[in-house]
Every structure is written in C-alpha cells, then in structure tokens.
Coordinates of C-alpha atoms and ligand atoms in Angstrom, one line a residue:
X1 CA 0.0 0.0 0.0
X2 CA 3.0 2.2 -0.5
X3 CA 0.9 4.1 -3.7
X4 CA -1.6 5.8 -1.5
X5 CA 1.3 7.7 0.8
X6 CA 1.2 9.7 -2.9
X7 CA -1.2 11.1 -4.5
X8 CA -1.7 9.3 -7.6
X9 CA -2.4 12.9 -9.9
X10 CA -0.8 16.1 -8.3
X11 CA -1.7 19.4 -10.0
X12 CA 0.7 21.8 -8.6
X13 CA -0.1 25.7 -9.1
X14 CA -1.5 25.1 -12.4
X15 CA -2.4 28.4 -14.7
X16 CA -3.6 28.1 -18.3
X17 CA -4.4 31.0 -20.1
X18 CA -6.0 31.7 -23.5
X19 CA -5.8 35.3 -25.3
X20 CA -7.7 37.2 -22.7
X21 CA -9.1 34.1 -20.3
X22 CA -7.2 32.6 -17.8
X23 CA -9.2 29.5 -17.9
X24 CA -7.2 28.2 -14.8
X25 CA -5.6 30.7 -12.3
X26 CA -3.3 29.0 -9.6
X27 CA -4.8 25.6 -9.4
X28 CA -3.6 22.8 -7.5
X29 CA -5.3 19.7 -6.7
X30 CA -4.2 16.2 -5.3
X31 CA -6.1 13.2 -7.0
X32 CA -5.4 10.3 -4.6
X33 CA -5.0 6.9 -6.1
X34 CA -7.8 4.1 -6.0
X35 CA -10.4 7.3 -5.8
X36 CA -13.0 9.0 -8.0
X37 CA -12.2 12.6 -7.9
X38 CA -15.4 14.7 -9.1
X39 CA -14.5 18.5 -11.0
X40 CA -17.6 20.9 -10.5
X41 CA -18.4 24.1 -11.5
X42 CA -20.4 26.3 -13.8
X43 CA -19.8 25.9 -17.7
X44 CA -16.7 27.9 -19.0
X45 CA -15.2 27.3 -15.0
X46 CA -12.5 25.5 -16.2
X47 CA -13.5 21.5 -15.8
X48 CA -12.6 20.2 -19.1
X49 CA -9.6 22.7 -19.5
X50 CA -8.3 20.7 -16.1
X51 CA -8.8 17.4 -17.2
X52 CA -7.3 18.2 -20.7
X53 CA -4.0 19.2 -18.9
X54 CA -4.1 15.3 -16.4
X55 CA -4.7 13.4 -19.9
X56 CA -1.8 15.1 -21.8
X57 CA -4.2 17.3 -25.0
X58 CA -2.9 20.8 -23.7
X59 CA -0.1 21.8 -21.6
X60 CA -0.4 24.5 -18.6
X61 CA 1.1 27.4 -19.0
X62 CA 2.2 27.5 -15.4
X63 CA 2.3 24.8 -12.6
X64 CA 3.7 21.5 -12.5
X65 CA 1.5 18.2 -12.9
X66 CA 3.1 15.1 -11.1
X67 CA 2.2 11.5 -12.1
X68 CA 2.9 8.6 -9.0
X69 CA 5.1 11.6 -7.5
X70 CA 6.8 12.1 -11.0
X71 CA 6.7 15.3 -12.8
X72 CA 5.2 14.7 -15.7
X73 CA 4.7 17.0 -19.2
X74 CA 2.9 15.4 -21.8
X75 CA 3.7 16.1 -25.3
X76 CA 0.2 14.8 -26.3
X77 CA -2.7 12.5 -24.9
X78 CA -1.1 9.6 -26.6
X79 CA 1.8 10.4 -24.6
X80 CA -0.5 10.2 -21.7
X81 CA -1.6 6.8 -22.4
X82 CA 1.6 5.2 -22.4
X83 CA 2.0 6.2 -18.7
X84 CA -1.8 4.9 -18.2
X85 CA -3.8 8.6 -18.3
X86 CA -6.7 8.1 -21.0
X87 CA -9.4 11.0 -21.4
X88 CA -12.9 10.4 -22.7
X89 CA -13.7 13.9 -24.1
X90 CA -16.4 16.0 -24.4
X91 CA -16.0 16.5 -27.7
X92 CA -16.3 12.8 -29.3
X93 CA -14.0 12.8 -31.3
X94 CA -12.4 9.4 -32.1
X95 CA -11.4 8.2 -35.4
X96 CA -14.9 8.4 -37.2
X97 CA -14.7 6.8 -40.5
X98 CA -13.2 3.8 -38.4
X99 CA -14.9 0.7 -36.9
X100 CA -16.1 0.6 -33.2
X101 CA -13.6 -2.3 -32.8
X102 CA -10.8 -0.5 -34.5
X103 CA -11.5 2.7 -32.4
X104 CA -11.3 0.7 -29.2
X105 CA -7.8 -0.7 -29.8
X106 CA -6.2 2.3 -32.3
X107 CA -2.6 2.0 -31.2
X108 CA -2.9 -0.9 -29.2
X109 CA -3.6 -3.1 -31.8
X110 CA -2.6 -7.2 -31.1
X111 CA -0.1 -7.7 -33.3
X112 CA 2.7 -10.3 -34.4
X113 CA 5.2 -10.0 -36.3
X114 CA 4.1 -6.5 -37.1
X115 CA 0.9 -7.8 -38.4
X116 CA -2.9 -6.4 -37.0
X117 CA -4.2 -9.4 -35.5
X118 CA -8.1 -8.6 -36.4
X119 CA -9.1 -12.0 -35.4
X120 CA -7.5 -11.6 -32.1
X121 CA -8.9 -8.1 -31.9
X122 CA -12.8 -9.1 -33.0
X123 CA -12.1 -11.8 -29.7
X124 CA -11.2 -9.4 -27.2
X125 CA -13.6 -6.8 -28.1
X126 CA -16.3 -9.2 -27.7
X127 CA -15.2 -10.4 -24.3
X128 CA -14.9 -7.1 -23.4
X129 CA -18.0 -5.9 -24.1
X130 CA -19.2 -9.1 -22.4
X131 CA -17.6 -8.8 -19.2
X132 CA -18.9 -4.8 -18.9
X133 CA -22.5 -5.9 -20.1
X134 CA -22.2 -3.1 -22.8
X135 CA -24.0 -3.8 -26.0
X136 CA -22.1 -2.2 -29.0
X137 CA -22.1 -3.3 -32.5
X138 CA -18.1 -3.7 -32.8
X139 CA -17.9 -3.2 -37.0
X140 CA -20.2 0.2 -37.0
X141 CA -18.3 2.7 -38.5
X142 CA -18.1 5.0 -35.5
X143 CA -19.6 8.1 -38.1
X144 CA -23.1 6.2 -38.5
X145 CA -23.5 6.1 -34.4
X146 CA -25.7 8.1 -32.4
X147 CA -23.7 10.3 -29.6
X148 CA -24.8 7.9 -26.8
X149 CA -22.8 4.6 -28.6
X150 CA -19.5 7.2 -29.2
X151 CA -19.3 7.6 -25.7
X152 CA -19.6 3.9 -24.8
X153 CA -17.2 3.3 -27.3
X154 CA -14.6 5.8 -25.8
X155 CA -15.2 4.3 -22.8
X156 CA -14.2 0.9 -23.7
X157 CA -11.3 2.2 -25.5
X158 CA -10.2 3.5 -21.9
X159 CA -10.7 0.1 -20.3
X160 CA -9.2 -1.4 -23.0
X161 CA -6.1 0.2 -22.4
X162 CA -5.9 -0.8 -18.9
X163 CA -5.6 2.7 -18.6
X164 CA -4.6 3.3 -14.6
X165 CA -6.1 7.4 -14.9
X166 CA -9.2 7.3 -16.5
X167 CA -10.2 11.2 -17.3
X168 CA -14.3 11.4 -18.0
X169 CA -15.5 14.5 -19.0
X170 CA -19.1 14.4 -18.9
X171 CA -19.0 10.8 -19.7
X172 CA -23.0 10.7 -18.9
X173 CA -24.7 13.5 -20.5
X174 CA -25.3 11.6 -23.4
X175 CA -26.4 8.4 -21.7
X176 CA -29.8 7.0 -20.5
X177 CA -30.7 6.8 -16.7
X178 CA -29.9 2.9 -17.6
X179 CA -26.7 3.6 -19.3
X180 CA -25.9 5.9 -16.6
X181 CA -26.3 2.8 -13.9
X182 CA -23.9 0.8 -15.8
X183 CA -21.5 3.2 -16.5
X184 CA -21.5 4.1 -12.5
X185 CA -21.3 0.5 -11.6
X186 CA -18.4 -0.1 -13.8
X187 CA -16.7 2.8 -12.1
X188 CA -17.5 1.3 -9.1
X189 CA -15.5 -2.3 -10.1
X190 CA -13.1 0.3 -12.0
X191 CA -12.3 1.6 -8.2
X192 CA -12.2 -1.5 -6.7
X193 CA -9.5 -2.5 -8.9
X194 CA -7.3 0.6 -7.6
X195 CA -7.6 3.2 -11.0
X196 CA -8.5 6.7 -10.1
X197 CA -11.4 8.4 -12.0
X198 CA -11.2 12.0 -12.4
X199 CA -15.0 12.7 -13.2
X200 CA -16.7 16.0 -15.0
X201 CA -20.1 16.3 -14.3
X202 CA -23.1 18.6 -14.1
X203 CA -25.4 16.3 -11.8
X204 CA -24.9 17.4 -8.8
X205 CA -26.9 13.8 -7.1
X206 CA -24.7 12.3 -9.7
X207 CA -21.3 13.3 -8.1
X208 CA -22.5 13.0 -4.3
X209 CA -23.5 9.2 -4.8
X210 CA -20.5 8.6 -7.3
X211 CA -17.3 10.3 -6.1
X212 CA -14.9 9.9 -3.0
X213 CA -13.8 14.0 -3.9
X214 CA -15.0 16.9 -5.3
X215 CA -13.2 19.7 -6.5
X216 CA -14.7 22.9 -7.1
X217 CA -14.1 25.0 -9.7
X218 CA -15.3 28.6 -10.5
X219 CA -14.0 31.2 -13.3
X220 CA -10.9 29.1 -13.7
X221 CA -9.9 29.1 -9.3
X222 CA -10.0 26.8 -7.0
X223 CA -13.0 26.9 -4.9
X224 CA -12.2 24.2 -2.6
X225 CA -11.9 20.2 -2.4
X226 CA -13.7 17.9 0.1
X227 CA -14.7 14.8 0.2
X228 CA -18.5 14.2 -0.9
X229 CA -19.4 13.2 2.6
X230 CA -18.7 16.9 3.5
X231 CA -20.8 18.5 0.6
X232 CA -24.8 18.7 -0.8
X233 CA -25.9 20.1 -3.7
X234 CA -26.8 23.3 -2.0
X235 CA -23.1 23.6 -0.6
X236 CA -21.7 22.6 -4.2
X237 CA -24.0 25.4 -6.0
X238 CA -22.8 27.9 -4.1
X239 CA -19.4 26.4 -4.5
X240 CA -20.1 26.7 -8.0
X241 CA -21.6 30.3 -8.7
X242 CA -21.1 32.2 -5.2
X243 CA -23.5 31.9 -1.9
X244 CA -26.3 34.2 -4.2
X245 CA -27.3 31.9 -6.2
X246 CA -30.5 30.3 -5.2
X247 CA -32.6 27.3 -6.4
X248 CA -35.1 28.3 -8.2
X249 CA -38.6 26.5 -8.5
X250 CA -40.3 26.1 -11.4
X251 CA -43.4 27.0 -12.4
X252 CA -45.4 25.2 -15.3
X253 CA -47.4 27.8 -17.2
X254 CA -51.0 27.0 -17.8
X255 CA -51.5 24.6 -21.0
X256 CA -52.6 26.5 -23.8
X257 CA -55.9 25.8 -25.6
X258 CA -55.0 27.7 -28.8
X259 CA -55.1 26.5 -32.6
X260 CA -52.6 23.9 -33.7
X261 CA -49.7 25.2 -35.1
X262 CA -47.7 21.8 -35.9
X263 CA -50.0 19.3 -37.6
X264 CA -48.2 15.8 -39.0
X265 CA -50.4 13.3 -39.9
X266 CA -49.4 9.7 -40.9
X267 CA -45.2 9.8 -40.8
X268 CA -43.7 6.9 -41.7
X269 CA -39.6 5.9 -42.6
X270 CA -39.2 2.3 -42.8
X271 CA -37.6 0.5 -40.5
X272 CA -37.0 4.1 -38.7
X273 CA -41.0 6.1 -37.6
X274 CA -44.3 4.0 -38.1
X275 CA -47.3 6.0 -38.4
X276 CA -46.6 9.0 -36.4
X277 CA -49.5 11.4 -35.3
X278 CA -49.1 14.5 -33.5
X279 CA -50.3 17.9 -32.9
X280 CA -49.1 20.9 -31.4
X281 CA -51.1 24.1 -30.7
X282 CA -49.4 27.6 -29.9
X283 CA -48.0 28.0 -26.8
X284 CA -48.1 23.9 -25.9
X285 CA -44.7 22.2 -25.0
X286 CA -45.3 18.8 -25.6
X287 CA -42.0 16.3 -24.2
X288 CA -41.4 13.1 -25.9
X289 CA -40.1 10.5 -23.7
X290 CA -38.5 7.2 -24.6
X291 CA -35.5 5.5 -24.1
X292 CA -32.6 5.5 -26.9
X293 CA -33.3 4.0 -30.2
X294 CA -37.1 4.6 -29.5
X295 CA -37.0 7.2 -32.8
X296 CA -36.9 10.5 -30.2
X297 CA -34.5 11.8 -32.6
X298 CA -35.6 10.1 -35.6
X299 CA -38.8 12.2 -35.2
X300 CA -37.2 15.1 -34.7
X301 CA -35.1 14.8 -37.8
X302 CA -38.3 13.8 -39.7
X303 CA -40.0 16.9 -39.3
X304 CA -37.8 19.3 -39.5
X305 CA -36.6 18.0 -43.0
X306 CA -33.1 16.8 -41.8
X307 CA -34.0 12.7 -42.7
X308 CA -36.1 11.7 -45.8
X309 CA -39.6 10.4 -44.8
X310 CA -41.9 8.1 -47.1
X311 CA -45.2 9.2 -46.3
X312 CA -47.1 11.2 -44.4
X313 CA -47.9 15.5 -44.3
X314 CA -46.7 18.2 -42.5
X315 CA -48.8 21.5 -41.4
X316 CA -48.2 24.6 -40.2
X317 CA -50.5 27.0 -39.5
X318 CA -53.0 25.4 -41.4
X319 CA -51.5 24.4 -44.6
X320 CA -49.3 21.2 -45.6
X321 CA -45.8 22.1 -46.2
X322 CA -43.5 20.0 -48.5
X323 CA -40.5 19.4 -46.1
X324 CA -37.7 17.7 -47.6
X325 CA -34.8 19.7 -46.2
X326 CA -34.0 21.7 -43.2
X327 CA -34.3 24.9 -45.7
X328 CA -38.0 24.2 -46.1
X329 CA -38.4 23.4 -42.6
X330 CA -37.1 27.2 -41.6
X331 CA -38.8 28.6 -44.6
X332 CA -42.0 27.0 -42.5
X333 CA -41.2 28.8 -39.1
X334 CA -39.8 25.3 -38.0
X335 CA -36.4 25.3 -35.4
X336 CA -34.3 22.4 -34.8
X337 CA -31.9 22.2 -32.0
X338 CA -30.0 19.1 -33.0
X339 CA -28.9 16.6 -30.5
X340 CA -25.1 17.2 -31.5
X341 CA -24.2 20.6 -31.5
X342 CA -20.6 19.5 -33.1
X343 CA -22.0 17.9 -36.3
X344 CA -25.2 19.8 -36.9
X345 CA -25.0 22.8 -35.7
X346 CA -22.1 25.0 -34.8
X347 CA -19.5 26.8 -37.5
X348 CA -16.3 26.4 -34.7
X349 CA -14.5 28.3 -36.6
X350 CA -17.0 31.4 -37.0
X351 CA -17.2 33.8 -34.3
X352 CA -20.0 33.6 -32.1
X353 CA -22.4 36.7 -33.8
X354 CA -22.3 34.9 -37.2
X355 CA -23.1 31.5 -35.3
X356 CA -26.0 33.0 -33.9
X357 CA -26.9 35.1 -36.8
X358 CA -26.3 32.9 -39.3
X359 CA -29.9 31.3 -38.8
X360 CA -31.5 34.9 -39.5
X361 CA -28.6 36.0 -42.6
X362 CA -32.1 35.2 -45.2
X363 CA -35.2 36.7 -42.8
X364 CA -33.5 40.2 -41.8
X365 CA -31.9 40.5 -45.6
X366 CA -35.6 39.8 -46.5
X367 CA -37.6 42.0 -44.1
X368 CA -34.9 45.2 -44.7
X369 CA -33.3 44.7 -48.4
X370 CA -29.9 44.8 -46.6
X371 CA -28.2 43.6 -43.6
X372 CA -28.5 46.1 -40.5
X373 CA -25.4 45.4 -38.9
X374 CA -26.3 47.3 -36.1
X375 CA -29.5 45.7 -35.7
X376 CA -27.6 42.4 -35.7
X377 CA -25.6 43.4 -33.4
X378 CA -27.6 44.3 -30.5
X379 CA -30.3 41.8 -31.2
X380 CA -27.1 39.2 -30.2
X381 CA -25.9 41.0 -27.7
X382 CA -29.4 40.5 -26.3
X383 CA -29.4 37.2 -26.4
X384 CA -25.9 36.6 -25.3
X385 CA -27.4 38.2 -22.3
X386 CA -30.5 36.1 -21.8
X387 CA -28.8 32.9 -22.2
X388 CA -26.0 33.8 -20.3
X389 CA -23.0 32.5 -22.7
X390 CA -19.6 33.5 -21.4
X391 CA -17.6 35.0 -22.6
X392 CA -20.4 37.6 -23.9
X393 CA -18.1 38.5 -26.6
X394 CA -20.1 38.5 -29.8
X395 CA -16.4 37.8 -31.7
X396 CA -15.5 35.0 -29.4
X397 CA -14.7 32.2 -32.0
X398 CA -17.1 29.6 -31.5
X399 CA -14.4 26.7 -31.4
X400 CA -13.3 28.4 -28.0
X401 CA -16.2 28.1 -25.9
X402 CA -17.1 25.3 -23.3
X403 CA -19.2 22.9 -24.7
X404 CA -21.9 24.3 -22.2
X405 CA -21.8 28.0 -23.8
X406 CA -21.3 26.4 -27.1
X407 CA -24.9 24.9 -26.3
X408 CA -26.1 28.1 -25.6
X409 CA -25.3 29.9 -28.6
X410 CA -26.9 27.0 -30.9
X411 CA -30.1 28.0 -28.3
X412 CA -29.1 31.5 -29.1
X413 CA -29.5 31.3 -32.6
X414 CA -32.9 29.9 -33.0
X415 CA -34.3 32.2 -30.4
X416 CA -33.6 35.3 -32.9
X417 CA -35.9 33.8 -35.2
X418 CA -38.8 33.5 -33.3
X419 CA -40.1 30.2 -34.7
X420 CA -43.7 29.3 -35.2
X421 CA -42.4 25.8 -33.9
X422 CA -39.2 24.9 -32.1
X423 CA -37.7 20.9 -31.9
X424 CA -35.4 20.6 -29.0
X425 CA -33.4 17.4 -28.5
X426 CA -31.4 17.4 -25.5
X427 CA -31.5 21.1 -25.4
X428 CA -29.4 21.2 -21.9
X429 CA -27.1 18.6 -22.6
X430 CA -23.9 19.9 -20.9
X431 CA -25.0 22.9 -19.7
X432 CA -24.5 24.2 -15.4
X433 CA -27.6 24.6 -13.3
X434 CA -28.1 28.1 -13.8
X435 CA -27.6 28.2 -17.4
X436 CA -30.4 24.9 -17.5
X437 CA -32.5 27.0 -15.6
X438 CA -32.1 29.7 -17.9
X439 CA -32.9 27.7 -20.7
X440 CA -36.0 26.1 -19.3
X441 CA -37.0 29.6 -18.6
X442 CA -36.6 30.9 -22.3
X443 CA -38.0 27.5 -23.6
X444 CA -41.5 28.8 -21.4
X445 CA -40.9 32.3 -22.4
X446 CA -41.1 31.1 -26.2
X447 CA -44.0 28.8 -25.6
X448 CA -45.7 32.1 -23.7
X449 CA -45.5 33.6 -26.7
X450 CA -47.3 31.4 -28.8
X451 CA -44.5 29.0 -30.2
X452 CA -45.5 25.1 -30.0
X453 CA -42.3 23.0 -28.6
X454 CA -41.4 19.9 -28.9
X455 CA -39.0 18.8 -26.6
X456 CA -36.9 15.7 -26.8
X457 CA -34.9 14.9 -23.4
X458 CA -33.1 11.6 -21.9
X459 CA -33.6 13.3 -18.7
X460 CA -37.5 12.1 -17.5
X461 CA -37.7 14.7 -14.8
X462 CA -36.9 17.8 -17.7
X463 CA -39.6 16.4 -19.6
X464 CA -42.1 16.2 -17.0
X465 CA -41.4 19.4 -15.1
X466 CA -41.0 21.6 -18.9
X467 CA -43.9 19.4 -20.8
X468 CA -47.4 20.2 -20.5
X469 CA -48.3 17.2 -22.6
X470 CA -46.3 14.0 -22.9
X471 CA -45.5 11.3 -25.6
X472 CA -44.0 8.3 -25.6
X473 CA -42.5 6.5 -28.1
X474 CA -41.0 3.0 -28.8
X475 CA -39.8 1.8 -31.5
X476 CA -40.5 4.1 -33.8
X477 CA -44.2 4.2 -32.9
X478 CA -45.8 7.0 -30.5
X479 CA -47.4 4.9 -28.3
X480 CA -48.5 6.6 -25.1
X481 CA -50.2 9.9 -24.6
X482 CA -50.1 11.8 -21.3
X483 CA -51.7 15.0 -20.1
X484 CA -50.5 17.1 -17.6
X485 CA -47.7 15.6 -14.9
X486 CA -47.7 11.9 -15.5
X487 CA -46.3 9.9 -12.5
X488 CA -42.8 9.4 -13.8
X489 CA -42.9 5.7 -12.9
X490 CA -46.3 5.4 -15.3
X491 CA -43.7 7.0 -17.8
X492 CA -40.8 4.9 -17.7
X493 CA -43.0 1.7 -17.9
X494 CA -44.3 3.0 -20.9
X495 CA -41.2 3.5 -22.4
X496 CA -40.2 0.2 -21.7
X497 CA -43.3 -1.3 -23.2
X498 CA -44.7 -2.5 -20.1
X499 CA -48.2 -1.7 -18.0
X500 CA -50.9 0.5 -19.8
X501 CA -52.8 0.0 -22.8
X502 CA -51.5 1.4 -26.4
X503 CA -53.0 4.1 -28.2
X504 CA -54.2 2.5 -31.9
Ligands
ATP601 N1 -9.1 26.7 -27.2 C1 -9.5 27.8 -26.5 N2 -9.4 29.0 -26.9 C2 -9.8 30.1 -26.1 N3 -10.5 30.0 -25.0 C3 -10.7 28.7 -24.5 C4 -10.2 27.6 -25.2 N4 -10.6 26.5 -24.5 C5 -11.2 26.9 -23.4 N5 -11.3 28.3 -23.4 C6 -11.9 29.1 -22.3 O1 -11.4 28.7 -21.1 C7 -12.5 28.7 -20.1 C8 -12.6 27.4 -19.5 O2 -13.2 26.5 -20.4 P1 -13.5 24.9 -20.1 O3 -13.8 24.3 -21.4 O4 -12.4 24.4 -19.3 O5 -14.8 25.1 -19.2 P2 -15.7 23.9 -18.5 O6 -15.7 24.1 -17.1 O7 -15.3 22.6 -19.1 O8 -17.2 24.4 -19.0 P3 -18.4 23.5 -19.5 O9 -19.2 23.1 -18.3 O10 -19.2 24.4 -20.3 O11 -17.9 22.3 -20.3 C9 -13.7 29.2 -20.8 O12 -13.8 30.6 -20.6 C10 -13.4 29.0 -22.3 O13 -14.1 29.9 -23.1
MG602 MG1 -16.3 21.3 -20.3

C-alpha cells in the first residue's frame, strides 16, 4: 500500500491562459489513487480545461503536474496513455470513419510480427463488451453512431487500455438513466481495482453518490476540495456560482388551448417512424419521452426535413408544407436544435455573432433589403445576455467556448428567429444549473408567446417538469399519450413497453 502515501495525480499551481481568459488561475489539486475525484463548477469554470491538462491534450502554461510523484509534461494524450492517463472527451472525437472495434484498440492493436491481429482483436472486443454488459455493435463505422454509442465506445477504448487514470469529462450527458447505472457500476469495479477516476459532471446527485472528492471549480480558481461526505448540492451550488445563487422553483405555465400550429399526420420511414401522429397548438410544449433507439431523434429529424420520410404531411398554421430539407423546414417557421451541436449545428470556426446570426442572414436580408449590422448586433448582444454565454463577446470564435456555452449559442441562434415551432433534443445537454435553468426559462418564455415546442430529453424529470403534454414512443411508434404531470414511474413503464394499454 506504499501508492496511497502519494497522491496518484498532483496538480501543482497550475495556470492556463488563452488570449484574454485565464481559464485556470493557480490551481492545485491532489487526486489520490484508488479514488474517484469529481471537477464541479459552472460551464466555462474551467473543468474540461483541467482534465485536458491530467490526460496530456494541452499543456499548462504555469504549474507543474506530477504523475505517482513524477513530474510529468505530456507532449500529447497519446503520450498520456503510455503512462496509463486516458481521457474520454467531451467533444467525441475518435477516429470516425473507423470501426467501433478499430476505435477501441487504435494503437494498441494485437499484433505479431508486425501484423494487426483482427481475429484476435474481434475476440477481445467481444469479451470485453461481455464482461462490462455493454451492447455495441463492434464493426459500425463510428460516423453512423448516435452520440450515446460514441461515448460507450470511448469508454471501452479506456478500459481497454488498462488505462490506470481514466479522465471522464461528462461521460454521462449523453447516456440513458440505464446507461448511466452501468457506467456508475463499472466505475465502481473500476475503483475496486485501484484506478482513479477523475469525473466531469453537471449532476450534482450524480457526483454526491459517485465520487470519493470533489473539486470545485469557478472562473478558472479553486473553490475548494472535500470529500463528498462533506458536501450537498446546496453547498456545491454555491461552491459553484457564489453563496447568491438560489434554487429556483419552477413553475409550469397554464396549458394553452390555442389553434394547432404543428399538424403531422401519418409519418412513416421504414424501418426508422411508423405512423406518427401528433399535434401541437401555440403555446403547448409537448415532451417526448423514450429510451434511446425509440425514434426521439428520428422524429425530430423527420420533421424538421433533416431525414427523408416516405409518407405522411406536415402543417403549419393550417397548410401542408413539403419538407424535404432543413431549408423548407425554416422557410415553414420550424427550429431544430440538433442533439449534436458539433455535427449539426455550430461553425467552430466562426465567431459567435455569425453563429447565432447565421440562422436569420435570409429573414432580416428579406424584411430590410440589406443587412443592418447594427441591428444584428444588439439583437445578439441581447441574447448573449439572456442565455448567459460566457464570454459575452459577440467575436469569441465559436471553437473556443465550453461545450456548455457552445450549447447556448446553438439556443441562441434559434431564439432570434422567433419560430412558429421549435424541436429541441437534448436542449441542456452539458449545460450548469443556472444556465439549464435559464434555458428552461426561455423554452417557457417562447411557448408564452405562442411558439408550439417539442421537446426531446433523456432526462425524464426535464420532460415532466417543462412538458405540459407527454408522448411516448418505442420503436419508432408513439405509443403513449399523457396529459399534464404523469407519474414518472407510469412514464418509464411505458417506455419500456410494459403496463398501460397502447393508443391505436
Ligand atoms: N481553445 C480555447 N481558446 C480560447 N479559450 C478557451 C479555449 N478552451 C477553453 N477556453 C476558455 O477557457 C475557459 C474554461 O473552459 P472549459 O472548457 O475548461 O470550461 P468547462 O468548465 O469545461 O465548461 P463546460 O461546463 O461548459 O464544459 C472558458 O472561458 C473557455 O471559453
Ligand atoms: Mg467542459
């Protein structure tokens, strides 16, 4: 037991600063081994920035990291991984146009005699899989998964390693509540077997039940770290944003008996959406529920023109529109907030005023002949403002914002538009309390104003506490209906397909 005299990750003094931000200011943190160390702290506080440092993908600019008492300086995560640090990123960002299985052992490949030993490979992967009691298709190309199977895949890439530092940033805001029990008991057994989990996450219940430490983190200093037994959520929150900060309650507007705005009538995509049905009237947020692979986002992509559909009609307002790409859905007062901000939404390398504006470039050139710049301008600033996105710097380049802000400005965007009907999918994926509450505000701000919503979330208690109206489906079909407040346990049965009588 001579390891645990040392701390197994020692961040000494660290400062990291990027034109203008110092996204870490005199940090220094002790990670001791055998231990799952939890980084809070609002978005843009400096959590990913930290664990990027401990799994080698930047370098700090100040400060010394030690490794098992060594000082350490990684040229690069790979670097990392040869002394047994391995980061699953926010960003998802393996090799895409590989294979699951070629993902999961890229670099560490069984070889002999130089030779890739796929055989070999296809064998361990599947006892691997096997002995976490993941199910992943092993030859998907990587590209053609949904965000949920990327992560799984990064995580097995880690275990595969036999990586001794396992870095998670966010590992479960792409996961089910099921997922998220599997991945939690694995880093449970991952514990028992003496690695150290340095965990990013924005569920506060999440880190009190999973983690030995928290850290907190706010505008880039060290708030404090404790172990869990020490903290609640209310400590951690104002941890997080400063003792002001209160929960706040939410309050469901009334449910809006008003005309239907969104009509669709009889969608179908084989093999994908069987014989959807739904209708939205102005003002009604109406939650879709269902666990992954049900067709939430399959749905979503239907009517907003993003997926091809083989039958069925879309209306707004009254009259059938011809959908077949996200153009027509806009030209229809339709939003889409995709559930991956990286691959359907965000220009990382614009700054963030043409991100946001980029949605409104055709309506405000429409309405005034010309661009009004100045008009632009403050309408962002505005909205900057509202969903809080730090840095408020209209120039900031996209690329350079925490994913949570990053999130915010795709919200941003559509807000300027003032659509007839918005489509969220995991609209706070990623984002800090305050900024969630935020957005759960604007979402009821929107519908107050006569938009219809349709929101898609993993997170059950989002949908029931936003929706006034809820659907369920499985696969691919819309099979439940609830009015107001369902009992979340009638809810989850239904997604599973058990209890309850289907709808026809
Ligand atoms: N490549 C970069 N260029 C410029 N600024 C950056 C870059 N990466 C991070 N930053 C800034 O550093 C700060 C910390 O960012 P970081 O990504 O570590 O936050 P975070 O705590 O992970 O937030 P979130 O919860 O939103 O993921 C932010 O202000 C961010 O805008
Ligand atoms: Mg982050």
């Amino acid at each position: 037991m001579s390891t645990t005299a040392l701390p197994h990750v020692r961040l000494d003094s660290i400062g990291k600063r990027y034109s203008g931000t110092k996204a870490l200011d005199n940090v220094s943190v002790e990670v001791a081994a055998g231990t799952v160390h939890a980084l809070v702290g609002a978005n843009g506080a400096g959590k990913s920035t930290l664990g990027k440092i401990i799994g080698g993908v930047i370098r700090p600019d100040e400060g010394q990291v030690f490794v098992g008492g060594r000082p350490v300086r990684y040229a690069s995560p790979r670097d990392a991984r040869t002394d047994g640090i391995a980061t699953i990123s926010q960003e998802l960002s393996p090799m895409p146009h590989m294979t699951v299985i070629e993902n999961v052992y890229f670099g560490i490949e069984p070889r002999r005699a130089g030779i890739v030993q796929f055989r070999q490979m296809r064998r361990r992967y599947a006892e691997l899989v096997a002995e976490w009691g993941f199910e992943l298709d092993g030859g998907a190309r990587v590209e053609s998964l949904r965000t949920a199977d990327i992560q799984k895949a990064e995580i097995l890439r880690a275990v595969a390693s036999d990586a001794q530092v396992i870095v998670m940033d966010e590992p479960t805001s792409s996961l089910t509540s099921i997922e998220t029990e599997k991945l939690h008991r694995m880093i449970d057994v991952l514990r028992e077997r003496g690695k150290t989990i340095v965990y990013v996450s924005h569920f506060l219940d999440e880190v009190l039940g999973l983690a030995d430490t928290v850290t907190v983190l706010r505008s880039g200093r060290l708030v404090r770290t404790a172990p869990v037994a020490e903290e609640t959520e209310e400590s951690l929150v104002a941890g997080m944003f400063g003792a002001a900060a209160a929960a706040e309650n939410f309050t469901k507007p009334a449910p809006a008996t008003a005309p239907v705005v969104l009509d669709v009538s009889g969608l179908n995509r084989r093999g994908v959406l069987r014989d959807i049905s739904l209708q939205l009237r102005a003002g009604e947020i109406v939650g879709v529920a269902g666990l992954i692979g049900s067709g939430r986002t399959e749905l979503a992509r239907a009517v907003t023109g993003a997926d091809p559909v083989d039958s069925g009609t879309i209306a707004v307002d009254g009259t059938v529109r011809h959908i077949r790409s996200p153009a027509d859905a806009m030209a229809a007062g339709m939003a889409y907030l995709p559930e991956s901000r990286k691959d359907d939404g965000l220009f990382l390398e614009l700054s963030v005023a043409a991100n946001i504006t980029f949605a409104d470039l055709r309506s405000v050139a429409g309405r005034l002949g010309v661009l009004s710049l100045g008009r632009e301008r403050s309408r962002t600033r505005e909205l900057l403002d509202l969903t809080s996105v730090r840095p408020a710097n209209p120039s900031a380049k996209v690329g350079h914002l925490s994913g949570g802000n990053q999130q915010k400005v795709l919200f941003a965007r559509w807000l300027l538009r003032n659509p007839r009907v918005l489509v969220l999918d995991e609209p706070t994926r990623g984002v800090d309390v305050a900024a969630r509450a935020a957005i759960h505000r604007l979402v009821n701000r929107l519908a107050a104003e006569g938009t219809a919503v349709l929101l898609i979330s993993s997170e059950i208690e989002e949908v029931l506490g936003l929706a006034h109206r809820v659907l369920v489906m499985r696969r691919g079909s819309i099979t439940r209906e609830f009015s107001a407040d369902p009992p979340l346990d009638a809810v989850m049965e239904a997604a599973f397909g058990l209890g309850g009588r289907t709808i026809a």
